JSON list of C-alpha atoms in Angstrom, two decimals:
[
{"chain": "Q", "resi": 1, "resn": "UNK", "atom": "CA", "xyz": [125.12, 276.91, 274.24]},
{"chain": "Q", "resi": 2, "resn": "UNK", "atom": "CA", "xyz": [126.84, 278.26, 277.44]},
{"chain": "Q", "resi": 3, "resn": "UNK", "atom": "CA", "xyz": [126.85, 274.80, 279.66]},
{"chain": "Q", "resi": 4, "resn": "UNK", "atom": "CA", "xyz": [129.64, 272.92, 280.68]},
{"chain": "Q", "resi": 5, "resn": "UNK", "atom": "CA", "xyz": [128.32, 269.24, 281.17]},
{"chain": "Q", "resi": 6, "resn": "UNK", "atom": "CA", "xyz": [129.53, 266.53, 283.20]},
{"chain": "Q", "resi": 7, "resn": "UNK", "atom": "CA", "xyz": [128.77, 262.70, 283.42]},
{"chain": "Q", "resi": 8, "resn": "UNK", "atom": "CA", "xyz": [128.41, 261.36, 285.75]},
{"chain": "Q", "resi": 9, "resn": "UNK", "atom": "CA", "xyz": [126.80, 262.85, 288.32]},
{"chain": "Q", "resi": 10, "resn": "UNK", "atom": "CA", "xyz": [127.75, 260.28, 290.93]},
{"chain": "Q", "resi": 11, "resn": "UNK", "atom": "CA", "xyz": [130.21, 257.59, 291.07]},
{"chain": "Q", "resi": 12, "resn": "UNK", "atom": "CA", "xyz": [131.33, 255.12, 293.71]},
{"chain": "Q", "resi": 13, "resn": "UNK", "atom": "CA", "xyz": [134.39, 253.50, 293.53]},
{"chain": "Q", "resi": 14, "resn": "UNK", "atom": "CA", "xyz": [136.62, 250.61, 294.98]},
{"chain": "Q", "resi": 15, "resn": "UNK", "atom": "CA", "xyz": [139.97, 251.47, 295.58]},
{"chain": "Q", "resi": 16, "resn": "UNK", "atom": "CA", "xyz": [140.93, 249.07, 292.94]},
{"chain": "Q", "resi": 17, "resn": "UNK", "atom": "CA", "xyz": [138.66, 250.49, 290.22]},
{"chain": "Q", "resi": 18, "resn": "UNK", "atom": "CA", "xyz": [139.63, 252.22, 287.24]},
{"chain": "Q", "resi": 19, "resn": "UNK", "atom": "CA", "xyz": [137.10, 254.69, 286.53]},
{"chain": "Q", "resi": 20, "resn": "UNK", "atom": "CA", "xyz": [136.77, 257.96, 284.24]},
{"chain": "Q", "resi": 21, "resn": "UNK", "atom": "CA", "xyz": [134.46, 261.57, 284.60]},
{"chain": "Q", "resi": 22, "resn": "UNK", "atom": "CA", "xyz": [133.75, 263.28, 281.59]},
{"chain": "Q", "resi": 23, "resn": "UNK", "atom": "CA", "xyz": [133.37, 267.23, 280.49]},
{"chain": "Q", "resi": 24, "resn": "UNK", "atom": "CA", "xyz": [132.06, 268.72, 277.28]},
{"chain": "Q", "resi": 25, "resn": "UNK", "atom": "CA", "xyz": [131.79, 272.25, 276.45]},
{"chain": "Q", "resi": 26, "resn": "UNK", "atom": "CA", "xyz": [130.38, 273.85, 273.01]},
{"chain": "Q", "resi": 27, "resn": "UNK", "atom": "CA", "xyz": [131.07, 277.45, 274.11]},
{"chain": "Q", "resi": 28, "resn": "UNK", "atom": "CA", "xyz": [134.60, 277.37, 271.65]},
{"chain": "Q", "resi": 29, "resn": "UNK", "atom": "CA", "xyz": [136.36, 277.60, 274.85]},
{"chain": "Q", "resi": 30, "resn": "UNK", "atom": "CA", "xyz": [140.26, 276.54, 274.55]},
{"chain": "Q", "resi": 31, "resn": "UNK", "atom": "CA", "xyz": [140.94, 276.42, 278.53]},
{"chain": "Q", "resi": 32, "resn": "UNK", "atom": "CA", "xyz": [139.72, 273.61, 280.06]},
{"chain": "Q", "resi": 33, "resn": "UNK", "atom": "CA", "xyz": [140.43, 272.79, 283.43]},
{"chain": "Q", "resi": 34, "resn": "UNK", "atom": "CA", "xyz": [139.66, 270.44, 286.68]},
{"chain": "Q", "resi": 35, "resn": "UNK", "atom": "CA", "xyz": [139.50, 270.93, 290.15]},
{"chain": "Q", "resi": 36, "resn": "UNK", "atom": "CA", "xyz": [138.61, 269.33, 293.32]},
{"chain": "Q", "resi": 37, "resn": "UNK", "atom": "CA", "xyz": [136.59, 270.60, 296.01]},
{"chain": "Q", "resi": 38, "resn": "UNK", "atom": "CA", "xyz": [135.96, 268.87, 299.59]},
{"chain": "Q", "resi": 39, "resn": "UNK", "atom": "CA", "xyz": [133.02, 270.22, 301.71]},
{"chain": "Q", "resi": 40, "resn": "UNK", "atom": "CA", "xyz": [132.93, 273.60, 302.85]},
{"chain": "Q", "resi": 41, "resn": "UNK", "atom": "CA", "xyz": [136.04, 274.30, 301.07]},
{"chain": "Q", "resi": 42, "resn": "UNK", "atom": "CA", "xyz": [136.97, 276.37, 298.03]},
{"chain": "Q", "resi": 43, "resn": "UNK", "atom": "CA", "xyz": [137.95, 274.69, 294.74]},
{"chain": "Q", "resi": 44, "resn": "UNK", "atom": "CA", "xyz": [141.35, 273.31, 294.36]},
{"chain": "Q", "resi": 45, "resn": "UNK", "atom": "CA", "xyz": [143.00, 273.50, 290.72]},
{"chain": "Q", "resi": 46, "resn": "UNK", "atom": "CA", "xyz": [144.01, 270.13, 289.42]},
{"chain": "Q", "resi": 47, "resn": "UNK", "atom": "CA", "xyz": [145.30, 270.53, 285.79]},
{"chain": "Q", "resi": 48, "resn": "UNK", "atom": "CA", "xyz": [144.79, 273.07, 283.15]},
{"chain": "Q", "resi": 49, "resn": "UNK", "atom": "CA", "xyz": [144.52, 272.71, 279.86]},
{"chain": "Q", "resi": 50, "resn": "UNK", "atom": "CA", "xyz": [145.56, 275.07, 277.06]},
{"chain": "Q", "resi": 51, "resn": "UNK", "atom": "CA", "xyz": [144.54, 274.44, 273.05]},
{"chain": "Q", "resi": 52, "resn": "UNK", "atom": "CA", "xyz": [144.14, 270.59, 274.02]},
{"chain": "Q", "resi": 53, "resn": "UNK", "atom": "CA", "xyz": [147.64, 270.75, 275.95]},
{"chain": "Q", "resi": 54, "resn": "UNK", "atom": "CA", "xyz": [148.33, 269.85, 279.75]},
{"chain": "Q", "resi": 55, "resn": "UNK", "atom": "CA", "xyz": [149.80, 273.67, 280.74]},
{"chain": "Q", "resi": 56, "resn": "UNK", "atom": "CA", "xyz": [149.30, 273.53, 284.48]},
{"chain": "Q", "resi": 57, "resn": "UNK", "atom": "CA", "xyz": [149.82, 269.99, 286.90]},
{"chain": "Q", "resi": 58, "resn": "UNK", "atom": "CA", "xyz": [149.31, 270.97, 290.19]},
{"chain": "Q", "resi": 59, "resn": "UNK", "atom": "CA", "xyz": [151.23, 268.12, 291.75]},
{"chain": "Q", "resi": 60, "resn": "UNK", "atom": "CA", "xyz": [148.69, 265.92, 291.64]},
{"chain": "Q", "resi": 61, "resn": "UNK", "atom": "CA", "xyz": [149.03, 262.16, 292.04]},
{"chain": "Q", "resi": 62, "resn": "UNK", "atom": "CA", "xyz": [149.56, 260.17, 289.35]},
{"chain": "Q", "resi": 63, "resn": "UNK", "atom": "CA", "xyz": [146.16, 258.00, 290.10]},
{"chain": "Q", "resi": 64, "resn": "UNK", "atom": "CA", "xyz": [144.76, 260.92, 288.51]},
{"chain": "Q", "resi": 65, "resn": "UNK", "atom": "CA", "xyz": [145.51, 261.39, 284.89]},
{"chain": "Q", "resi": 66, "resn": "UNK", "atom": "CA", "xyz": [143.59, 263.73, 282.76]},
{"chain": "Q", "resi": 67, "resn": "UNK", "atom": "CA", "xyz": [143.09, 263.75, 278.86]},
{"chain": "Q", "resi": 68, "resn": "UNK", "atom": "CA", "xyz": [141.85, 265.92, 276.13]},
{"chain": "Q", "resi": 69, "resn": "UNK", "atom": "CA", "xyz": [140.75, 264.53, 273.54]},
{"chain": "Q", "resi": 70, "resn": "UNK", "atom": "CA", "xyz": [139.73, 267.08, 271.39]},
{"chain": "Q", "resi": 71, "resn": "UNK", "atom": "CA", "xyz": [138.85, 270.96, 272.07]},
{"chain": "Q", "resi": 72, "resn": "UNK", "atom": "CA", "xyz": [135.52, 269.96, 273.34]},
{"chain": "Q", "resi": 73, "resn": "UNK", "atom": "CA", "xyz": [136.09, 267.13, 275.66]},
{"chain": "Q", "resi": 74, "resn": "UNK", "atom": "CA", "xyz": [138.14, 266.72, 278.58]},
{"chain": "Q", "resi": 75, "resn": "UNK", "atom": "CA", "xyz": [138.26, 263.40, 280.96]},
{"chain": "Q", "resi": 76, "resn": "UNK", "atom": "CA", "xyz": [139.60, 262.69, 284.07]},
{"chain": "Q", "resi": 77, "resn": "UNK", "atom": "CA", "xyz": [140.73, 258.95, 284.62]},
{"chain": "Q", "resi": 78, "resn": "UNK", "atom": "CA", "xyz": [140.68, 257.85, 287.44]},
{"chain": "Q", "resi": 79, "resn": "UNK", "atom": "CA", "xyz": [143.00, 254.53, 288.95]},
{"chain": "Q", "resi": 80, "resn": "UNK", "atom": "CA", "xyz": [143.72, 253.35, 292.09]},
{"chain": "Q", "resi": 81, "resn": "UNK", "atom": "CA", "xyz": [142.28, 255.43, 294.34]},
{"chain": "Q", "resi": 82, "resn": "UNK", "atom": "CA", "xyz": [141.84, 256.89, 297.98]},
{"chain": "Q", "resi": 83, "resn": "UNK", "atom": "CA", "xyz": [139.32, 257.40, 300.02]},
{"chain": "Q", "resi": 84, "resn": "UNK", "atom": "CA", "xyz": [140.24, 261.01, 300.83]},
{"chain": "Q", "resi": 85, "resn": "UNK", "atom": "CA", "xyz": [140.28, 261.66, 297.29]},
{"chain": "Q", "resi": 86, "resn": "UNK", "atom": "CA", "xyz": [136.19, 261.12, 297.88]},
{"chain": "Q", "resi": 87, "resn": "UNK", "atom": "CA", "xyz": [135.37, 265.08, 296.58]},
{"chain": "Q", "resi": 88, "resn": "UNK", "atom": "CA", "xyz": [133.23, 267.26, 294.20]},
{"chain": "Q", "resi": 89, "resn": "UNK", "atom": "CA", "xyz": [135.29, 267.04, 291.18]},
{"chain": "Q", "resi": 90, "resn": "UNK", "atom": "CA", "xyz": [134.51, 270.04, 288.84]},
{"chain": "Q", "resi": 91, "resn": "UNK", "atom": "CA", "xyz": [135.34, 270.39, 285.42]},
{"chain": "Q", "resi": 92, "resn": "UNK", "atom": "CA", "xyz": [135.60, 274.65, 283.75]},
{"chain": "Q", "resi": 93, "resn": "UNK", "atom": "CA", "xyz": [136.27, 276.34, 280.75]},
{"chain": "Q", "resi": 94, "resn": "UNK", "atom": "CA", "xyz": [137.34, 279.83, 279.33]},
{"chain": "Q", "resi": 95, "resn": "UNK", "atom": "CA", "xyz": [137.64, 281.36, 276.47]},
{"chain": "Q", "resi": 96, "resn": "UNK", "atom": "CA", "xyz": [141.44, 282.42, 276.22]},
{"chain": "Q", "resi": 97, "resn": "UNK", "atom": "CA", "xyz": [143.83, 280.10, 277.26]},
{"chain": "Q", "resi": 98, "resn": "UNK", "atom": "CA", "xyz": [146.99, 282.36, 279.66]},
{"chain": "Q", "resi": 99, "resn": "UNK", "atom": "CA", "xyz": [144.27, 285.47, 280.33]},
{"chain": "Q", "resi": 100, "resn": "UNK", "atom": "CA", "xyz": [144.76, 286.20, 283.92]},
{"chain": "Q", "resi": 101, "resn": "UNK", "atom": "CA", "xyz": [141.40, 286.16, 285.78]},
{"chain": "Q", "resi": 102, "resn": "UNK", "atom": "CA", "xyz": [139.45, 284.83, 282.85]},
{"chain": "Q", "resi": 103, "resn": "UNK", "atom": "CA", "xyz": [136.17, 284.43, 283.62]},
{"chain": "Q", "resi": 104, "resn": "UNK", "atom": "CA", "xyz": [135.30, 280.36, 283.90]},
{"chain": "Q", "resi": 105, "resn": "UNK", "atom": "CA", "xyz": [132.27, 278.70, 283.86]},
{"chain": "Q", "resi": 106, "resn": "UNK", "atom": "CA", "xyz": [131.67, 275.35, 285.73]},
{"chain": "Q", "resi": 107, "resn": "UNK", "atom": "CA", "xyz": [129.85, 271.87, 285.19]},
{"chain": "Q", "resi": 108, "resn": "UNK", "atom": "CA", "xyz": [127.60, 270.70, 287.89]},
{"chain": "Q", "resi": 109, "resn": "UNK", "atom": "CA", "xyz": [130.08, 268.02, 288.97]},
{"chain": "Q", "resi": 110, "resn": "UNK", "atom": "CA", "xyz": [130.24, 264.84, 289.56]},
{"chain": "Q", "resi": 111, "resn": "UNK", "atom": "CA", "xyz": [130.18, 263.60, 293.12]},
{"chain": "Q", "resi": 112, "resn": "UNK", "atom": "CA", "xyz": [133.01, 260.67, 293.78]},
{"chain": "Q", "resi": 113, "resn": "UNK", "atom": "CA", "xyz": [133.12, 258.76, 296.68]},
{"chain": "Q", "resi": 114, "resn": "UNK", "atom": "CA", "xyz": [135.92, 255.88, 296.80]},
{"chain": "Q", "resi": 115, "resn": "UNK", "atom": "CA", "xyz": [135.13, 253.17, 299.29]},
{"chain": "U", "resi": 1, "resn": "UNK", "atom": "CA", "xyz": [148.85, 280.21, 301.32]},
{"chain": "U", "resi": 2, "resn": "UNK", "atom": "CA", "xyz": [147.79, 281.75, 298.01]},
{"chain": "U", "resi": 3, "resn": "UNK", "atom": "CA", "xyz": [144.45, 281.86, 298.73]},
{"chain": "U", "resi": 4, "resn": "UNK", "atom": "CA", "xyz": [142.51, 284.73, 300.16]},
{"chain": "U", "resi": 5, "resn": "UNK", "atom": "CA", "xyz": [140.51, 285.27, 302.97]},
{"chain": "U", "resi": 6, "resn": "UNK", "atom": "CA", "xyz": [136.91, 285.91, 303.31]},
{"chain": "U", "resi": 7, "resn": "UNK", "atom": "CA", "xyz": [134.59, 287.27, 306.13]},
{"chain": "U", "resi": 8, "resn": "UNK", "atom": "CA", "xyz": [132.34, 286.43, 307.67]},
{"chain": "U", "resi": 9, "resn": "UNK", "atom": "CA", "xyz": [132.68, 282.63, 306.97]},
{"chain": "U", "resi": 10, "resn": "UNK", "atom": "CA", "xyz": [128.82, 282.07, 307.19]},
{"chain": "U", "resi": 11, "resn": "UNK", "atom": "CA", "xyz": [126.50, 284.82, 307.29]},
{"chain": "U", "resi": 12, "resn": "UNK", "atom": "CA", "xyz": [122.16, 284.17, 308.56]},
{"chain": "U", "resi": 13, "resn": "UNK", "atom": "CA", "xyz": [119.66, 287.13, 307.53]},
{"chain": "U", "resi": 14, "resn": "UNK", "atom": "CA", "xyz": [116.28, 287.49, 307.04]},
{"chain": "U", "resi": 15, "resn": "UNK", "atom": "CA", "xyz": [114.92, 287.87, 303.49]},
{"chain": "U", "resi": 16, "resn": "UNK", "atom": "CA", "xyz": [114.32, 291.35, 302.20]},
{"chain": "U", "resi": 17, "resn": "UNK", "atom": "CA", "xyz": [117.93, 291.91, 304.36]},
{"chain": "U", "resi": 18, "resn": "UNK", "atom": "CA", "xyz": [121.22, 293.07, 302.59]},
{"chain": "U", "resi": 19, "resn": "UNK", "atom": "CA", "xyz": [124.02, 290.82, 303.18]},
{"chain": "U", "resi": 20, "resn": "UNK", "atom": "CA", "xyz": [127.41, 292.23, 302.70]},
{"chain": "U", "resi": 21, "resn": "UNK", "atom": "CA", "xyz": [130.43, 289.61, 302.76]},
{"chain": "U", "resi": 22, "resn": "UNK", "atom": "CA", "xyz": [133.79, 290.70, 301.80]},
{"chain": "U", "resi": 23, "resn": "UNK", "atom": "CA", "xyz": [137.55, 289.23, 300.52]},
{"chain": "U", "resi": 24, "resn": "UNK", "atom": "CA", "xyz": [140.98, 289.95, 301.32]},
{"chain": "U", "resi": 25, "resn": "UNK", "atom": "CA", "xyz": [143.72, 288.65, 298.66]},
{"chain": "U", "resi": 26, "resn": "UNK", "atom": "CA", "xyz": [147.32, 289.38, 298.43]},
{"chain": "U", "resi": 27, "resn": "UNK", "atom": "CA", "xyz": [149.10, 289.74, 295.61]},
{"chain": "U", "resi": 28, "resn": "UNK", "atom": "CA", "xyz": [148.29, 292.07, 292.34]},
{"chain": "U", "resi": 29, "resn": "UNK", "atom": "CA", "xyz": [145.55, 291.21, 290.59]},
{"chain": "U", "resi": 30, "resn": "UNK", "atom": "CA", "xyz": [144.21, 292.02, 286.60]},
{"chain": "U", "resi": 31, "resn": "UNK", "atom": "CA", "xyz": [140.47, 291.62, 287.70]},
{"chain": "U", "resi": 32, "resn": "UNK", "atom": "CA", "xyz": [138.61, 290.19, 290.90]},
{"chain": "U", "resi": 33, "resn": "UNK", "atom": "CA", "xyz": [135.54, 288.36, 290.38]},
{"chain": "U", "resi": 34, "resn": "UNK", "atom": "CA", "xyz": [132.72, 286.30, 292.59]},
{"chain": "U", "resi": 35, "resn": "UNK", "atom": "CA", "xyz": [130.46, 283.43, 292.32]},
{"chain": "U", "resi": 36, "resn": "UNK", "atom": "CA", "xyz": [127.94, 281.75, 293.64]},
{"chain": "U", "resi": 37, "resn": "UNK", "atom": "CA", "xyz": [127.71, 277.58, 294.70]},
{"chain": "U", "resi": 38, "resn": "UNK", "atom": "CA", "xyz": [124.71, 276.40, 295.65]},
{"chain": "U", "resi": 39, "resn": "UNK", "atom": "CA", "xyz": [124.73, 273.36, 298.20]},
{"chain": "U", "resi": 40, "resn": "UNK", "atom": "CA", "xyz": [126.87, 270.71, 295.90]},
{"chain": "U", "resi": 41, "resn": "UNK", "atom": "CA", "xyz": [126.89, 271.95, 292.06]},
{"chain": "U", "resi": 42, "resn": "UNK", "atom": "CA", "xyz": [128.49, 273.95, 290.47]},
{"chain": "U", "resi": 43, "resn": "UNK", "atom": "CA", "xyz": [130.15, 277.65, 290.72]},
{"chain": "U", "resi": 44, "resn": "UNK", "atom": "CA", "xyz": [127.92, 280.31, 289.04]},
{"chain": "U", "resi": 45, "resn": "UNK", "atom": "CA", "xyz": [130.13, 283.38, 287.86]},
{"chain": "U", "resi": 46, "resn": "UNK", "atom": "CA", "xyz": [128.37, 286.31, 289.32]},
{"chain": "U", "resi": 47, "resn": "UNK", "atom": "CA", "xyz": [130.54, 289.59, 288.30]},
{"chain": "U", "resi": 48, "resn": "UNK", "atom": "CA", "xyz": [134.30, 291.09, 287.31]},
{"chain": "U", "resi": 49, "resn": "UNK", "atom": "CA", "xyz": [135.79, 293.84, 288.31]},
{"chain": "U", "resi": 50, "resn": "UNK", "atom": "CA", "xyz": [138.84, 294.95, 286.91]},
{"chain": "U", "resi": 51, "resn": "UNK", "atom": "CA", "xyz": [141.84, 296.44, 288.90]},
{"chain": "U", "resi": 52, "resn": "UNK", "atom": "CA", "xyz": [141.16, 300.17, 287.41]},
{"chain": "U", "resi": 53, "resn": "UNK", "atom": "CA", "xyz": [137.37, 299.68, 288.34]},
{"chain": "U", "resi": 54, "resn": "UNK", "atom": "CA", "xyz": [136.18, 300.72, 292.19]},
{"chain": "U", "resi": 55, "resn": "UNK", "atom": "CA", "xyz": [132.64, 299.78, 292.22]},
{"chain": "U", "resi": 56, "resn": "UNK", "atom": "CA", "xyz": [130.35, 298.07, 289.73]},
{"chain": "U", "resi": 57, "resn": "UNK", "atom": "CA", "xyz": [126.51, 296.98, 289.97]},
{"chain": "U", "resi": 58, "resn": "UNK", "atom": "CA", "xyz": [124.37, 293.85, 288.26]},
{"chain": "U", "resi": 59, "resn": "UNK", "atom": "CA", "xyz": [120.77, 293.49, 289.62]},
{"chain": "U", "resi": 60, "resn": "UNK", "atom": "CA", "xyz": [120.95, 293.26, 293.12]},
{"chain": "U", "resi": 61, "resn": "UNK", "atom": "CA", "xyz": [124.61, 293.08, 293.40]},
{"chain": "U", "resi": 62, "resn": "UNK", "atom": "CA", "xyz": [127.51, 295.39, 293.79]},
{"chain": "U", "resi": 63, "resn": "UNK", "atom": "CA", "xyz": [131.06, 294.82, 294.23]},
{"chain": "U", "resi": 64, "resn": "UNK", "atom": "CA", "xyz": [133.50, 297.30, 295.51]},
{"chain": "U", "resi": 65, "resn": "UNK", "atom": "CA", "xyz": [137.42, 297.40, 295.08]},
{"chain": "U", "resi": 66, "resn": "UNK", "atom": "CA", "xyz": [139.86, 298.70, 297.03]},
{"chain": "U", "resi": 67, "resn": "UNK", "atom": "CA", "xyz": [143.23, 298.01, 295.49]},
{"chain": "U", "resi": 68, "resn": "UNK", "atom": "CA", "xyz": [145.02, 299.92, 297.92]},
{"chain": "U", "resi": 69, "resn": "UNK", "atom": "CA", "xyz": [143.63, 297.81, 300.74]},
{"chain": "U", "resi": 70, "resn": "UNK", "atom": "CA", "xyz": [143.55, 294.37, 298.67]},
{"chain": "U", "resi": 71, "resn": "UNK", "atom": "CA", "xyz": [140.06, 293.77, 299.62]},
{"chain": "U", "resi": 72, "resn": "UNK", "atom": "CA", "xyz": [136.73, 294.00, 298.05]},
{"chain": "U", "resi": 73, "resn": "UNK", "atom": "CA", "xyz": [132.93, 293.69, 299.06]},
{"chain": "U", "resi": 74, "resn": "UNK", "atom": "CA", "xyz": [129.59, 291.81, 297.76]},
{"chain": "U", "resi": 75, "resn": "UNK", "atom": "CA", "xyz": [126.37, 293.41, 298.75]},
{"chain": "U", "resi": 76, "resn": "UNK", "atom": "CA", "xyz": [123.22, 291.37, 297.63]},
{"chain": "U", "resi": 77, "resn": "UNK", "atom": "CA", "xyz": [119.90, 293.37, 298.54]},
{"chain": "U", "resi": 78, "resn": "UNK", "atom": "CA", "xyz": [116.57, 292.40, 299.51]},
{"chain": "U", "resi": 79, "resn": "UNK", "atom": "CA", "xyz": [117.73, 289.11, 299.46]},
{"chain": "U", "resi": 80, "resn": "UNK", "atom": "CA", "xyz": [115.81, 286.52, 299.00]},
{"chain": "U", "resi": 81, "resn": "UNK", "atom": "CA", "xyz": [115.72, 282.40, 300.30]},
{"chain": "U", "resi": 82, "resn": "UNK", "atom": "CA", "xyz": [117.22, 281.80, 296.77]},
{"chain": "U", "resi": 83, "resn": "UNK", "atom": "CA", "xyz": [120.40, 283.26, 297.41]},
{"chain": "U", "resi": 84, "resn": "UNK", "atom": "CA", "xyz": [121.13, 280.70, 299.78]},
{"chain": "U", "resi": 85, "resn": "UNK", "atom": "CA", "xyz": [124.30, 279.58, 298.52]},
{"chain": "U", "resi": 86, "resn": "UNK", "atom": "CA", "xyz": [127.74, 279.86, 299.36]},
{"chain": "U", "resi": 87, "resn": "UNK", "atom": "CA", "xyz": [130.04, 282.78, 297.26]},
{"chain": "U", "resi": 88, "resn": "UNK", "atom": "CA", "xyz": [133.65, 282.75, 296.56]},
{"chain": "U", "resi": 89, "resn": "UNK", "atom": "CA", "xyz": [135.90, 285.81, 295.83]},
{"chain": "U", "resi": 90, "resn": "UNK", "atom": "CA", "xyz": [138.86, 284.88, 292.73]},
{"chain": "U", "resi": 91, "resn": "UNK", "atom": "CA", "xyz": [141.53, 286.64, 291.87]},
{"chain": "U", "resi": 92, "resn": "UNK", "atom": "CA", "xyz": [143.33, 286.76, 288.17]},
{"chain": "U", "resi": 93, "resn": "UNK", "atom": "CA", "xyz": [146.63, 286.83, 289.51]},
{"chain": "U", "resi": 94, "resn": "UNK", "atom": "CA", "xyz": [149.33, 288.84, 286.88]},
{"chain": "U", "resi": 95, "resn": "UNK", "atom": "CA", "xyz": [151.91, 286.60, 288.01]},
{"chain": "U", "resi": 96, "resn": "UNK", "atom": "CA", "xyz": [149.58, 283.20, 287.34]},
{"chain": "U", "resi": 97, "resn": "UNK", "atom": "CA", "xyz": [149.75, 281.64, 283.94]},
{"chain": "U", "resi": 98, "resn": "UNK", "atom": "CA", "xyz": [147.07, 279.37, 282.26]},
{"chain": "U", "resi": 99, "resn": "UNK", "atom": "CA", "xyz": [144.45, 281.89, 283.23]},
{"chain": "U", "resi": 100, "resn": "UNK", "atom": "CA", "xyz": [144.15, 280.70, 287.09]},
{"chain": "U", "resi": 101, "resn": "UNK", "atom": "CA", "xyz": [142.20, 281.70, 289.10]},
{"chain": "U", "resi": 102, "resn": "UNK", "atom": "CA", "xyz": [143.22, 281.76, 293.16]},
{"chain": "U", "resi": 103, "resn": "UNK", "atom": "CA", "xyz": [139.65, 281.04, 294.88]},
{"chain": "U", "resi": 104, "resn": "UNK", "atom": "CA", "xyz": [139.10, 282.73, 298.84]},
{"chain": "U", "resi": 105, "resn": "UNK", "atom": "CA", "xyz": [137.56, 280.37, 301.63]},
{"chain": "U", "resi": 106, "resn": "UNK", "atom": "CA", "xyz": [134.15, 281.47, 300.82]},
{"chain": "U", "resi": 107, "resn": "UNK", "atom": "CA", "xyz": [131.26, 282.79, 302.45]},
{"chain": "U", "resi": 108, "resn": "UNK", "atom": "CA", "xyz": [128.31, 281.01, 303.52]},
{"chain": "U", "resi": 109, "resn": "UNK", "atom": "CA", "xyz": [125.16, 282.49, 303.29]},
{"chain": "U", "resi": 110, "resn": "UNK", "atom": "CA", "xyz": [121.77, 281.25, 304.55]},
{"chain": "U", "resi": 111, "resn": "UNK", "atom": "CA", "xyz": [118.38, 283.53, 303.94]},
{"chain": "U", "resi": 112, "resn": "UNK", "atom": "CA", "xyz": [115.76, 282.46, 305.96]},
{"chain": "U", "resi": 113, "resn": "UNK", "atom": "CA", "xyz": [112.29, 283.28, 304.39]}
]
């Protein structure tokens, strides 16, 4: 199984709304990470994840707080939000955790829109 | 900004045309790599090249490396109205931890059939 899954595939919110996305991978990947991407933009790194630990916070708000559950799951919850933070959210994995340039392989996404 | 730069920002050819697009990035690298987003999904990892590599093919791609210069080049041929998609160049940085990858502004491509 190569895929990296994500649920949902949409989601509106209110700015008042306490919402979460979801990632899985089966690939026995121990990098997970999450990034944003607006239109016509390149992806922005979020957070990284290294053997289920937070290794890399990009200074990102606090209405954002991510979680990993196990070695296969990562969320993203999501509380209290902007509109600007309306965005592709993307969710990627790699194999080995601190290899420069490892090759990562992306979910579909899930396309957030706050209201 | 850490990101590179990549030109030309959108790119229109006809199918059966090559289409070359190429990145700039600015610090040392271990590898470069590119991929491929169609219209609102996901990133598709196309090919690596490593810093000690100058040129390397897959299908209808090659990717070229000039370390000297900091830049490298895509060439799709005969392309065809599927690889309408936009393509990023990303850099393995030796100075990043975590395995992060620094992403350039992408190129757009359109292939009209």
């Amino acid at each position: 199984d190569t895929e990296v899954t994500q649920t949902p595939k949409h989601l509106v919110m209110g700015m008042t709304n306490k919402k979460s996305l979801k990632c899985e991978q089966h690939m026995g990947h121990r990098a997970m990470y999450w990034y944003k991407q607006k239109a016509k933009k390149p992806p922005e790194l979020m957070f990284v994840y290294s053997y289920e630990k937070l290794s890399i916070n990009e200074s990102v708000p606090s209405r954002f707080s991510p979680e990993c559950p196990n070695s296969s799951l990562l969320n993203l919850h999501l509380h209290a939000l902007q509109p600007e933070d309306s965005a592709l959210y993307l969710c990627a994995s790699s194999q080995l955790p601190g290899l420069a340039g490892d090759t990562q392989y992306f979910g579909p996404g899930t396309r957030l829109t706050v209201l | 900004s850490q990101q590179g730069e990549e030109d030309p920002q959108a790119l229109s050819i006809q199918e059966g045309e090559n289409a070359t697009m190429n990145c700039s990035y600015k610090t040392s690298i271990n590898n470069l790599q590119w991929y491929r987003q169609n219209s609102g999904r996901g990133l598709v990892h196309l090919i690596l090249i490593r810093s000690n590599e100058r040129e390397k093919h897959s299908g209808r791609l090659r990717v070229t490396l000039d370390t000297s210069k900091k830049s490298s080049s895509l060439l799709i041929t005969a392309s065809r109205a599927a690889d309408t998609a936009s393509y990023f160049c990303a850099t393995g940085n030796i100075y990043n931890q975590g395995g992060k990858l620094i992403f350039g502004q992408g190129t757009e491509l359109s292939v009209k059939p």
